[in-house]
């Protein structure tokens, strides 16, 4: 391997000068041609590019500039991108200059006789609109031409210049033979087109500034300073100077500045902006807290475990930003269309002019209708429909504690027809209690003593239940040797010289331990929803007894299943527990299909089997053993209170362990996908209907300009309706 080869990384750039979907395609092509670039995506809504590869930022910026656009290293935005103040004033000034032209046009339509000098008044009002306020269209259009392509600004510049030029010719040379009075003047058309476009751009910019409101709200959660205790003294320092291991003090009403572990104090913590949890949760010494949460009522001393980019808040922001930077699969169709859109429109405009001139013998009408075609055929709405809806949808989901990994996961989730749940820790509390101890011979205390020895170092929920019961019964636990954890079966070890196995029926069968003496009792316990662990001696094989555990369903589990059914989604439960225990929980919750006694690899195989049918399968889990199944599913959904391995394998992460969020995730995905479809439908329909009408002479240039400006604003405004989405509706 070449030691000088640079490692592939992600580079973000702020892009300036883009006006439509054609611009997006052009910038992407320019970036992908840079040596070392493996992939590049450009977002019209955020005006950002993300490039994966080894190319330097300088090389990428140069490529964008050669393509006719502006580029700079991306900056962290905690507020909406500041709108250019000139946008508003240019739109207002253009409207003021156009107003007399509109009045004159209305007067002429009413039959009023206007003096010949009115033509020069029109010229005086329209010319500064065309060449001063509309200069941006010429500059952007010329850059596109130099780059060998076209964009929306080029269409506007060509269309309005044609209308202004025809008017100027008529004013200097007199009206064309077929025109009378001022019918040969179309200054108001060129002026109003520019005015409408400027007004549309201003309104579009304001609407786009609202699409990132959710992520900006998250960014503002972290305080700028922290109160730190060092060497017994307290001081307030910038958050950037806090280090892992520092003791941070948080007073009632303050936001927690770091991720950490409480070492002093008790307080109710409001983490609603991070996890979507509606009520504050009490935290005591040993409890974990996250940056951005609010300490509502107690003085806390927190040992810092993560700062800066490693905090949960920073990871949430990064995940949402990553999702908003990716493209949904449907956007690929838009990209292909927009790549050829402007050249096709130019060709249609030319054909319109030639057809009217050649067939109807009316060059003036042909030119005006060609202008209408150029102006109405705006690809802006095509470029805004998908990224705008994704930005608002992922932001609304993040507010509710639902983190969507990328646009592919968002689009895929809305097709889900079956949700498969892991049982323990996902649908149940995952904190089972040891309820029954049945020795094959001897006393229950002796059986508990052996089990607690084997479970001393395990983090499994059943192990915790055994240790809790042993502690409550004051059992003295010996140390186990030669300990082995057997995935999906149990554990083995040597306790006081005897080889002992603790696990499920599969482990007993593998160890040739006969469970018949207690099998009837075990079946009755399993039928009532208990989980059974058998304890046996390996040499010689002998049954020592069984332990029965009971786990309770989470409060929202039944409601989660009911809501999924309301959405038309089937449910299944995958569990490593026994058939009886799994069916007892599934029956109480109303789950359709139960698959029990599964190893981690079995879960992934079952997901693959379900996938081979007609169903689009989502898998919900929280543990390391769920990672293969999460990866095998069409869409993986991880509980945020689970492991990092599960979260890395999932397309969607739920920031709190509430299974109701699964239905909410599918719901927001469906609503976002609907907004994307609506935006693209209207964008395509608008052009499919508008261009033929303009070519046929049914749309004047002024109406075409107004409709073009309205299309982009309406697409963004429609996507913004997602901001009102609330979980549980």
XYZ file of C-alpha atoms in Angstrom:
729
model
C 0.000 0.000 0.000
C 1.278 3.461 -0.906
C 2.265 5.213 2.348
C 1.541 8.566 0.711
C -2.029 7.600 -0.128
C -4.462 9.747 1.809
C -7.191 8.153 3.848
C -10.744 8.621 2.577
C -12.750 11.032 4.730
C -15.921 13.083 4.506
C -15.556 16.761 3.582
C -18.426 19.243 3.858
C -18.569 22.418 1.774
C -20.934 25.364 1.752
C -22.038 25.948 -1.855
C -23.218 29.313 -3.164
C -24.962 30.286 -6.389
C -27.222 27.241 -6.815
C -30.740 28.010 -7.992
C -32.294 24.729 -9.131
C -31.936 20.969 -9.486
C -29.800 21.444 -12.597
C -27.264 23.299 -10.473
C -27.165 20.406 -8.019
C -26.398 17.930 -10.795
C -23.701 20.200 -12.217
C -21.921 20.686 -8.888
C -22.035 16.955 -8.188
C -20.551 16.138 -11.584
C -17.775 18.683 -11.056
C -16.932 17.234 -7.645
C -16.988 13.616 -8.807
C -14.465 14.434 -11.541
C -11.879 15.488 -8.931
C -9.216 12.759 -8.486
C -9.683 10.939 -5.186
C -13.426 11.603 -4.889
C -15.407 8.400 -4.329
C -18.835 9.983 -3.936
C -20.406 13.434 -3.690
C -23.908 14.573 -2.791
C -25.237 18.131 -2.929
C -28.302 19.387 -1.053
C -30.151 22.344 -2.579
C -32.087 23.056 0.616
C -29.065 23.279 2.931
C -26.768 24.542 0.130
C -24.140 22.057 1.215
C -22.066 19.325 -0.385
C -20.688 16.206 1.284
C -17.751 14.566 -0.452
C -16.277 11.191 0.460
C -12.737 10.498 -0.644
C -9.138 11.594 -0.305
C -9.309 14.820 -2.338
C -8.269 17.996 -0.514
C -10.746 20.747 0.285
C -8.729 23.138 -1.905
C -9.088 20.865 -4.938
C -12.814 20.457 -4.314
C -13.387 24.204 -3.932
C -11.463 24.878 -7.152
C -13.617 22.358 -9.042
C -16.830 23.980 -7.803
C -15.594 27.440 -8.746
C -14.654 26.250 -12.245
C -18.203 24.956 -12.601
C -19.457 28.502 -11.984
C -20.394 28.342 -8.313
C -19.005 29.469 -4.972
C -17.598 27.086 -2.357
C -16.050 27.297 1.100
C -15.384 24.908 3.996
C -18.649 24.249 5.813
C -19.224 26.150 9.033
C -21.206 25.045 12.071
C -24.598 26.760 12.010
C -26.500 27.236 15.236
C -28.880 29.759 13.670
C -30.683 29.869 10.321
C -28.464 30.806 7.428
C -28.689 34.575 7.308
C -30.688 35.706 4.303
C -29.026 38.229 2.043
C -30.678 41.550 3.051
C -30.569 42.564 -0.591
C -33.065 39.803 -1.435
C -35.857 41.574 0.426
C -35.052 45.076 -0.752
C -34.575 43.993 -4.348
C -37.970 42.267 -4.296
C -39.674 45.304 -2.725
C -37.981 47.771 -5.085
C -38.855 45.664 -8.117
C -42.476 45.522 -6.917
C -42.542 49.314 -6.490
C -41.168 49.927 -10.000
C -43.535 47.354 -11.494
C -46.669 48.737 -9.861
C -47.132 51.634 -12.382
C -46.590 49.151 -15.216
C -49.392 46.954 -13.864
C -51.716 49.966 -13.564
C -50.903 51.023 -17.122
C -51.529 47.490 -18.374
C -54.915 47.383 -16.618
C -55.841 50.795 -17.995
C -54.953 49.703 -21.522
C -57.012 46.530 -21.128
C -59.949 48.703 -20.013
C -59.758 50.698 -23.262
C -58.079 53.836 -21.902
C -55.965 55.725 -24.425
C -52.385 56.116 -23.263
C -50.069 58.772 -24.701
C -47.093 57.769 -26.839
C -44.783 58.953 -24.036
C -46.085 56.086 -21.926
C -43.774 53.733 -23.860
C -40.728 55.642 -22.639
C -42.101 55.618 -19.086
C -42.366 51.845 -19.365
C -38.794 51.722 -20.605
C -37.588 53.867 -17.692
C -39.334 51.654 -15.121
C -38.547 48.260 -16.641
C -34.891 48.771 -17.554
C -33.469 49.048 -13.987
C -35.519 45.985 -13.025
C -34.130 44.068 -15.990
C -30.460 44.992 -15.804
C -29.871 46.110 -12.204
C -32.220 44.120 -9.996
C -32.125 41.237 -12.471
C -28.339 41.302 -12.926
C -28.037 38.144 -10.816
C -29.754 36.144 -13.552
C -27.282 37.284 -16.192
C -24.274 36.597 -13.954
C -25.461 33.130 -12.928
C -26.632 32.282 -16.432
C -23.302 33.345 -17.957
C -21.393 31.192 -15.455
C -23.554 28.248 -16.447
C -22.910 28.848 -20.151
C -19.154 29.096 -19.528
C -19.362 25.761 -17.728
C -21.118 24.276 -20.760
C -24.529 23.877 -19.132
C -27.673 25.787 -18.184
C -29.741 26.595 -15.142
C -32.946 28.320 -14.098
C -31.309 31.745 -14.112
C -30.307 31.250 -17.732
C -33.937 30.526 -18.636
C -35.125 33.659 -16.827
C -32.389 35.805 -18.354
C -33.142 34.608 -21.899
C -36.911 34.916 -21.503
C -36.976 38.399 -19.976
C -34.268 39.679 -22.334
C -36.344 38.542 -25.300
C -39.437 40.375 -23.982
C -37.432 43.513 -23.159
C -35.599 43.409 -26.514
C -38.834 43.043 -28.502
C -40.318 45.984 -26.602
C -37.235 48.085 -27.241
C -37.358 47.279 -30.961
C -41.028 48.277 -31.114
C -40.364 51.476 -29.175
C -37.532 52.560 -31.490
C -38.868 51.276 -34.794
C -42.597 51.566 -34.148
C -45.009 48.664 -33.480
C -45.045 45.660 -35.780
C -47.597 45.805 -38.599
C -50.041 43.543 -36.781
C -49.829 45.613 -33.568
C -51.416 48.958 -32.829
C -50.797 51.562 -30.162
C -48.702 49.994 -27.427
C -49.492 46.364 -28.180
C -45.925 45.855 -29.359
C -44.523 46.772 -25.940
C -43.973 44.063 -23.331
C -41.870 45.913 -20.795
C -44.396 45.018 -18.096
C -43.945 41.303 -18.911
C -40.168 41.344 -18.486
C -40.398 43.528 -15.372
C -43.099 41.447 -13.693
C -41.317 38.167 -14.465
C -38.153 39.423 -12.746
C -40.240 40.799 -9.867
C -42.097 37.531 -9.351
C -38.886 35.512 -9.451
C -37.182 37.844 -6.949
C -40.215 37.711 -4.673
C -40.362 33.918 -4.986
C -36.661 33.604 -4.137
C -37.135 35.817 -1.071
C -40.112 33.775 0.189
C -38.362 30.502 -0.660
C -35.280 31.586 1.294
C -37.375 32.430 4.339
C -39.160 29.079 4.161
C -35.921 27.136 3.690
C -34.514 28.862 6.776
C -37.233 27.186 8.839
C -36.506 23.651 7.630
C -33.519 23.205 9.954
C -35.260 24.573 13.054
C -35.164 21.242 14.920
C -31.445 20.654 14.516
C -30.654 24.267 15.450
C -32.736 23.847 18.599
C -30.625 20.795 19.477
C -27.392 22.702 18.818
C -28.442 25.460 21.211
C -29.026 23.024 24.094
C -25.391 22.826 25.163
C -24.248 25.654 27.464
C -21.185 27.702 26.508
C -19.603 27.397 29.964
C -19.378 24.873 32.800
C -18.794 25.206 36.545
C -15.909 22.863 37.399
C -14.485 21.749 40.744
C -10.696 21.313 40.551
C -8.417 20.898 43.569
C -11.293 21.810 45.863
C -11.930 25.154 44.135
C -14.866 26.003 41.868
C -14.478 28.018 38.672
C -16.519 28.702 35.546
C -14.649 27.843 32.353
C -15.496 27.629 28.622
C -17.043 24.288 27.716
C -14.138 23.598 25.324
C -11.762 23.445 28.310
C -13.681 20.736 30.204
C -11.918 17.382 30.179
C -13.032 13.806 30.806
C -12.801 13.136 34.538
C -13.554 16.730 35.574
C -16.195 17.250 38.270
C -18.896 19.557 36.888
C -21.390 21.248 39.216
C -24.932 21.904 37.983
C -27.456 24.005 39.897
C -31.256 23.723 39.752
C -32.641 25.179 36.514
C -29.339 24.888 34.609
C -28.587 22.787 31.556
C -26.093 19.968 31.987
C -23.010 20.823 29.868
C -21.410 17.338 29.586
C -22.226 13.652 29.525
C -21.401 12.146 32.879
C -22.132 10.101 35.977
C -23.707 11.668 39.042
C -21.472 11.371 42.105
C -23.333 13.752 44.441
C -26.935 14.915 44.668
C -30.409 13.848 43.558
C -32.470 15.731 40.965
C -35.267 15.350 38.448
C -33.735 15.567 34.966
C -35.703 16.945 32.020
C -34.239 15.359 28.870
C -37.285 15.975 26.675
C -35.368 17.795 23.937
C -32.941 14.867 23.625
C -35.017 11.743 24.185
C -38.553 13.054 23.691
C -39.389 11.886 27.244
C -42.345 14.021 28.313
C -41.721 13.944 32.093
C -38.548 14.575 34.131
C -36.809 11.425 35.408
C -35.211 11.259 38.856
C -31.454 10.693 38.835
C -29.299 9.750 41.838
C -25.599 8.994 42.435
C -24.454 6.424 39.885
C -27.032 7.583 37.337
C -26.042 8.757 33.866
C -26.951 12.174 32.475
C -26.508 13.730 29.043
C -25.413 17.175 27.893
C -28.350 19.439 27.109
C -30.717 18.001 29.729
C -32.078 20.330 32.427
C -31.503 19.858 36.151
C -34.930 20.897 37.454
C -34.601 20.770 41.229
C -31.312 19.646 42.759
C -27.606 20.487 43.060
C -25.558 17.861 41.219
C -21.875 16.994 41.033
C -21.191 15.105 37.798
C -18.048 13.231 36.798
C -17.485 13.979 33.113
C -17.428 10.923 30.825
C -17.741 12.627 27.413
C -17.265 16.157 26.084
C -17.527 17.956 22.778
C -18.133 15.775 19.739
C -18.390 12.608 21.853
C -21.458 13.616 23.875
C -24.830 12.073 23.154
C -26.145 15.484 22.072
C -23.323 15.926 19.568
C -23.896 12.414 18.244
C -27.603 13.136 17.818
C -26.877 16.354 15.913
C -24.310 14.554 13.775
C -26.727 11.726 12.978
C -29.499 14.149 11.981
C -27.079 16.172 9.855
C -25.861 12.982 8.175
C -29.441 11.962 7.417
C -30.182 15.359 5.922
C -27.026 15.233 3.794
C -27.964 11.943 2.121
C -30.240 11.423 -0.847
C -33.360 9.333 -0.916
C -33.452 6.749 -3.719
C -36.301 8.616 -5.408
C -33.994 11.636 -5.758
C -31.906 9.700 -8.282
C -34.788 9.987 -10.751
C -34.941 13.729 -10.152
C -31.203 14.024 -10.750
C -31.466 12.250 -14.092
C -34.337 14.486 -15.177
C -32.702 17.727 -14.037
C -29.436 16.894 -15.812
C -31.145 17.284 -19.203
C -33.942 19.643 -18.174
C -32.539 23.014 -19.245
C -31.277 21.899 -22.687
C -34.670 20.289 -23.375
C -36.500 23.467 -22.368
C -34.286 25.585 -24.611
C -35.097 23.225 -27.474
C -38.841 23.415 -26.745
C -38.701 27.214 -26.650
C -36.932 27.284 -30.019
C -39.503 24.888 -31.500
C -42.324 27.046 -30.115
C -40.916 30.153 -31.813
C -40.335 28.381 -35.128
C -43.790 26.751 -35.077
C -45.626 30.031 -34.506
C -43.495 31.821 -37.057
C -43.619 29.105 -39.706
C -47.191 27.836 -39.265
C -49.015 30.955 -38.116
C -46.707 33.532 -39.697
C -46.570 35.420 -36.389
C -42.974 35.916 -35.258
C -43.983 38.296 -32.450
C -46.436 35.802 -30.948
C -43.886 33.037 -31.393
C -41.301 35.008 -29.459
C -43.730 35.784 -26.626
C -44.853 32.160 -26.318
C -41.233 31.014 -26.380
C -40.578 33.449 -23.532
C -43.460 31.877 -21.592
C -41.970 28.415 -22.123
C -38.559 29.561 -20.890
C -39.965 31.230 -17.801
C -42.485 28.643 -16.658
C -40.112 25.678 -17.044
C -38.354 26.070 -13.708
C -36.667 22.986 -12.196
C -36.464 24.616 -8.737
C -39.406 22.699 -7.320
C -37.906 19.399 -8.508
C -34.697 20.100 -6.638
C -36.416 21.231 -3.431
C -39.143 18.601 -3.020
C -37.061 15.720 -1.633
C -34.341 17.409 0.495
C -36.783 19.855 2.070
C -39.179 17.117 3.174
C -36.282 15.008 4.494
C -34.882 17.941 6.485
C -38.200 18.749 8.131
C -39.165 15.092 8.646
C -35.879 14.026 10.249
C -35.916 17.156 12.396
C -39.444 16.478 13.634
C -38.470 12.865 14.359
C -35.377 13.964 16.298
C -37.524 16.199 18.519
C -39.540 13.100 19.441
C -36.447 11.014 20.220
C -36.335 9.179 16.879
C -32.978 9.361 15.072
C -33.060 8.364 11.412
C -29.656 7.336 10.071
C -30.094 8.418 6.461
C -32.619 9.205 3.751
C -32.548 5.594 2.562
C -33.730 4.408 5.995
C -36.410 7.112 6.032
C -37.761 6.105 2.629
C -37.498 2.380 3.385
C -39.324 2.605 6.716
C -42.551 3.859 5.154
C -42.888 0.563 3.238
C -42.639 -1.651 6.350
C -45.416 -4.253 6.549
C -44.098 -6.396 9.425
C -42.254 -5.429 12.616
C -40.304 -8.132 14.454
C -39.480 -7.391 18.104
C -36.834 -8.838 20.349
C -38.518 -9.680 23.671
C -36.218 -9.026 26.606
C -35.409 -5.356 27.069
C -37.448 -4.347 24.043
C -41.017 -5.371 24.799
C -40.314 -6.252 28.423
C -38.501 -4.307 31.111
C -35.487 -6.588 30.792
C -35.184 -6.721 34.576
C -36.611 -10.110 35.473
C -36.980 -11.201 39.056
C -36.089 -14.655 40.368
C -39.454 -15.949 41.578
C -39.018 -19.717 42.029
C -36.090 -21.948 43.105
C -36.820 -25.665 42.720
C -33.980 -28.061 43.694
C -34.049 -31.620 42.413
C -32.740 -32.545 45.852
C -31.558 -30.617 48.868
C -32.301 -27.011 49.834
C -33.119 -23.997 47.663
C -30.321 -21.977 49.306
C -27.688 -24.410 48.022
C -29.059 -24.199 44.480
C -29.088 -20.385 44.629
C -25.512 -20.425 45.974
C -24.225 -22.382 42.954
C -26.206 -20.247 40.460
C -24.978 -16.995 41.978
C -21.393 -18.216 41.736
C -21.725 -18.855 37.987
C -23.513 -15.550 37.425
C -21.135 -13.397 39.473
C -19.485 -11.695 36.480
C -22.315 -11.799 33.932
C -24.239 -8.714 32.779
C -27.235 -10.727 31.532
C -30.558 -9.594 33.085
C -31.175 -13.101 34.480
C -27.736 -13.038 36.123
C -28.563 -9.728 37.769
C -31.785 -11.215 39.118
C -29.856 -14.158 40.604
C -27.320 -11.861 42.281
C -30.085 -9.630 43.636
C -31.879 -12.612 45.199
C -28.624 -14.003 46.626
C -27.841 -10.649 48.208
C -31.329 -10.374 49.676
C -31.018 -13.895 51.171
C -27.497 -13.197 52.544
C -25.984 -16.054 50.523
C -22.186 -16.361 50.690
C -21.140 -16.797 47.046
C -17.997 -18.812 46.215
C -15.769 -17.947 43.266
C -16.275 -19.867 40.025
C -13.303 -20.991 37.930
C -12.963 -21.967 34.242
C -15.997 -19.802 33.482
C -17.405 -19.998 29.935
C -20.339 -18.118 28.355
C -22.113 -20.151 25.661
C -24.038 -17.846 23.292
C -27.769 -18.519 23.346
C -27.450 -21.451 25.764
C -26.032 -20.423 29.154
C -22.795 -20.630 31.163
C -20.496 -23.271 32.632
C -17.814 -23.180 35.318
C -16.135 -24.989 38.179
C -17.527 -24.254 41.634
C -15.637 -25.773 44.559
C -14.170 -28.454 42.281
C -17.429 -29.450 40.551
C -18.214 -28.641 36.891
C -21.590 -26.904 36.799
C -23.816 -25.769 33.893
C -26.573 -23.164 34.109
C -28.759 -22.453 31.080
C -31.667 -23.461 28.899
C -32.976 -26.851 27.780
C -30.626 -26.847 24.797
C -27.584 -26.689 27.103
C -28.967 -29.490 29.251
C -29.519 -31.673 26.161
C -25.982 -30.978 24.918
C -24.636 -31.901 28.364
C -26.727 -35.117 28.592
C -28.493 -33.854 31.713
C -31.976 -35.326 32.135
C -34.530 -32.660 33.168
C -37.478 -35.096 33.322
C -37.894 -34.965 37.140
C -38.840 -31.279 37.030
C -40.097 -30.981 33.453
C -43.781 -30.947 34.414
C -43.224 -28.153 36.944
C -41.147 -26.267 34.369
C -43.898 -26.564 31.752
C -46.457 -25.114 34.159
C -44.180 -22.181 34.989
C -43.451 -21.525 31.301
C -47.149 -21.592 30.499
C -47.643 -18.809 33.015
C -44.962 -16.668 31.340
C -41.882 -17.602 33.358
C -38.417 -18.110 31.912
C -36.659 -21.275 33.062
C -32.942 -21.768 33.715
C -31.745 -25.283 34.501
C -28.800 -26.024 36.803
C -26.927 -29.297 36.416
C -23.671 -31.075 37.198
C -21.583 -31.985 34.146
C -19.557 -34.911 35.517
C -21.303 -37.144 36.097
C -24.375 -35.545 34.435
C -27.092 -34.845 36.965
C -29.931 -32.377 37.351
C -29.555 -30.087 40.362
C -32.692 -27.979 39.931
C -34.285 -25.067 38.120
C -34.697 -21.327 38.548
C -37.829 -19.531 37.292
C -37.804 -15.850 36.327
C -40.620 -13.494 35.541
C -40.305 -10.345 33.417
C -43.017 -7.712 33.028
C -44.003 -6.051 29.778
C -43.145 -2.404 29.356
C -46.081 -0.039 30.014
C -46.244 1.034 26.367
C -45.733 -2.399 24.779
C -49.405 -3.290 24.283
C -50.162 0.198 22.952
C -47.192 -0.070 20.569
C -48.522 -3.316 19.089
C -52.042 -1.886 18.827
C -50.797 1.222 17.026
C -48.811 -0.869 14.562
C -51.934 -2.883 13.823
C -53.831 0.383 13.301
C -51.185 1.323 10.729
C -51.769 -1.986 8.938
C -48.438 -3.438 10.100
C -48.158 -7.064 11.270
C -46.097 -7.946 14.349
C -43.809 -10.811 15.363
C -41.667 -11.547 18.407
C -38.246 -13.229 18.271
C -36.909 -14.558 21.544
C -34.251 -16.836 22.936
C -36.673 -17.762 25.719
C -38.763 -20.888 25.862
C -41.924 -21.276 23.816
C -44.218 -20.959 26.828
C -42.601 -17.811 28.223
C -42.543 -16.153 24.805
C -46.155 -17.044 24.014
C -47.371 -15.780 27.382
C -45.881 -12.326 26.713
C -46.983 -12.283 23.066
C -50.522 -13.257 23.978
C -50.797 -10.479 26.539
C -49.578 -7.913 24.022
C -51.567 -9.136 21.001
C -48.556 -10.031 18.840
C -49.371 -12.019 15.696
C -46.393 -14.382 15.358
C -44.084 -15.886 18.006
C -40.668 -17.421 17.291
C -38.991 -18.723 20.465
C -35.844 -20.565 21.528
C -33.689 -18.740 19.001
C -29.925 -18.257 19.010
C -28.550 -14.893 17.743
C -27.823 -16.473 14.373
C -31.307 -17.981 14.313
C -32.863 -14.529 14.650
C -31.055 -13.297 11.554
C -32.126 -16.445 9.683
C -35.758 -15.943 10.737
C -35.639 -12.321 9.558
C -34.290 -13.531 6.209
C -37.103 -16.094 6.031
C -39.736 -13.451 6.758
C -38.123 -11.220 4.168
C -38.428 -13.901 1.485
C -42.191 -13.478 1.621
C -44.039 -10.411 0.490
C -43.285 -8.469 3.662
C -40.934 -5.528 4.169
C -39.478 -6.365 7.584
C -38.297 -4.078 10.367
C -36.415 -5.568 13.322
C -36.473 -3.906 16.747
C -33.801 -4.830 19.307
C -31.484 -3.474 21.948
C -28.663 -5.940 22.601
C -25.441 -7.198 21.052
C -27.196 -10.457 20.191
C -29.732 -8.465 18.130
C -27.115 -6.882 15.852
C -27.146 -9.666 13.204
C -30.946 -9.547 12.980
C -30.946 -5.731 12.805
C -28.503 -5.891 9.916
C -30.492 -8.634 8.146
C -33.792 -6.731 8.249
C -34.956 -4.308 5.581
C -34.758 -1.649 8.280
C -33.215 -2.080 11.736
C -34.632 -0.130 14.692
C -32.435 0.008 17.806
C -33.419 1.106 21.292
C -31.130 3.980 22.294
C -30.889 2.566 25.822
C -29.272 -0.514 24.293
C -25.745 -1.101 23.058
C -23.655 0.861 20.578
C -23.333 -2.308 18.488
C -27.112 -2.481 18.076
C -27.309 1.230 17.257
C -24.558 0.930 14.628
C -26.425 -1.931 12.942
C -29.718 -0.030 12.786
C -31.144 2.488 10.346
C -33.305 4.096 13.054
C -32.419 4.630 16.720
C -35.040 5.285 19.401
C -33.553 7.501 22.103
C -35.646 5.973 24.877
C -36.777 2.433 25.470
C -40.437 3.031 24.625
C -41.696 0.598 21.962
C -44.491 3.049 21.039
C -41.796 5.018 19.217
C -41.617 2.213 16.641
C -45.088 3.133 15.378
C -44.146 6.814 15.542
C -41.036 6.156 13.431
C -43.090 4.431 10.743
C -45.696 7.185 10.911
C -43.244 10.080 10.415
C -41.556 8.091 7.661
C -44.870 7.665 5.852
C -45.770 11.311 6.267
C -42.357 12.434 5.007
C -42.545 10.086 2.025
C -46.014 11.478 1.277
C -44.643 15.043 1.285
C -41.854 13.967 -1.074
C -44.365 12.377 -3.441
C -46.647 15.414 -3.270
C -43.781 17.810 -3.975
C -42.458 15.775 -6.898
C -45.945 15.218 -8.308
C -46.738 18.925 -8.343
C -43.290 19.776 -9.679
C -43.614 17.315 -12.572
C -47.314 18.084 -13.149
C -46.630 21.811 -13.112
C -44.077 21.485 -15.891
C -45.992 18.808 -17.806
C -49.068 21.041 -17.889
C -47.453 24.472 -17.947
C -45.010 23.996 -20.816
C -47.634 22.821 -23.380
C -50.022 25.613 -22.321
C -47.263 28.193 -22.668
C -46.211 26.837 -26.069
C -49.837 26.891 -27.259
C -50.203 30.523 -26.251
C -52.565 30.049 -23.308
C -50.172 31.493 -20.711
C -48.748 34.987 -20.938
C -45.147 35.535 -19.795
C -46.417 37.379 -16.707
C -48.651 34.496 -15.593
C -45.840 32.056 -16.342
C -43.456 34.045 -14.136
C -45.919 34.159 -11.254
C -46.643 30.437 -11.529
C -42.938 29.581 -11.645
C -42.216 31.583 -8.494
C -45.216 30.061 -6.730
C -44.180 26.473 -7.507
C -40.997 26.557 -5.425
C -42.604 28.387 -2.512
C -45.541 25.966 -2.443
C -43.282 22.874 -2.401
C -41.227 24.191 0.539
C -44.316 25.410 2.404
C -46.001 22.027 1.983
C -42.943 20.261 3.437
C -42.930 22.673 6.390
C -46.324 21.317 7.455
C -44.373 18.323 8.833
C -43.124 20.596 11.619
C -46.541 20.204 13.230
C -46.187 16.411 13.498
C -46.452 15.056 17.019
C -45.769 11.470 18.114
C -48.788 9.407 19.081
C -51.212 11.047 16.675
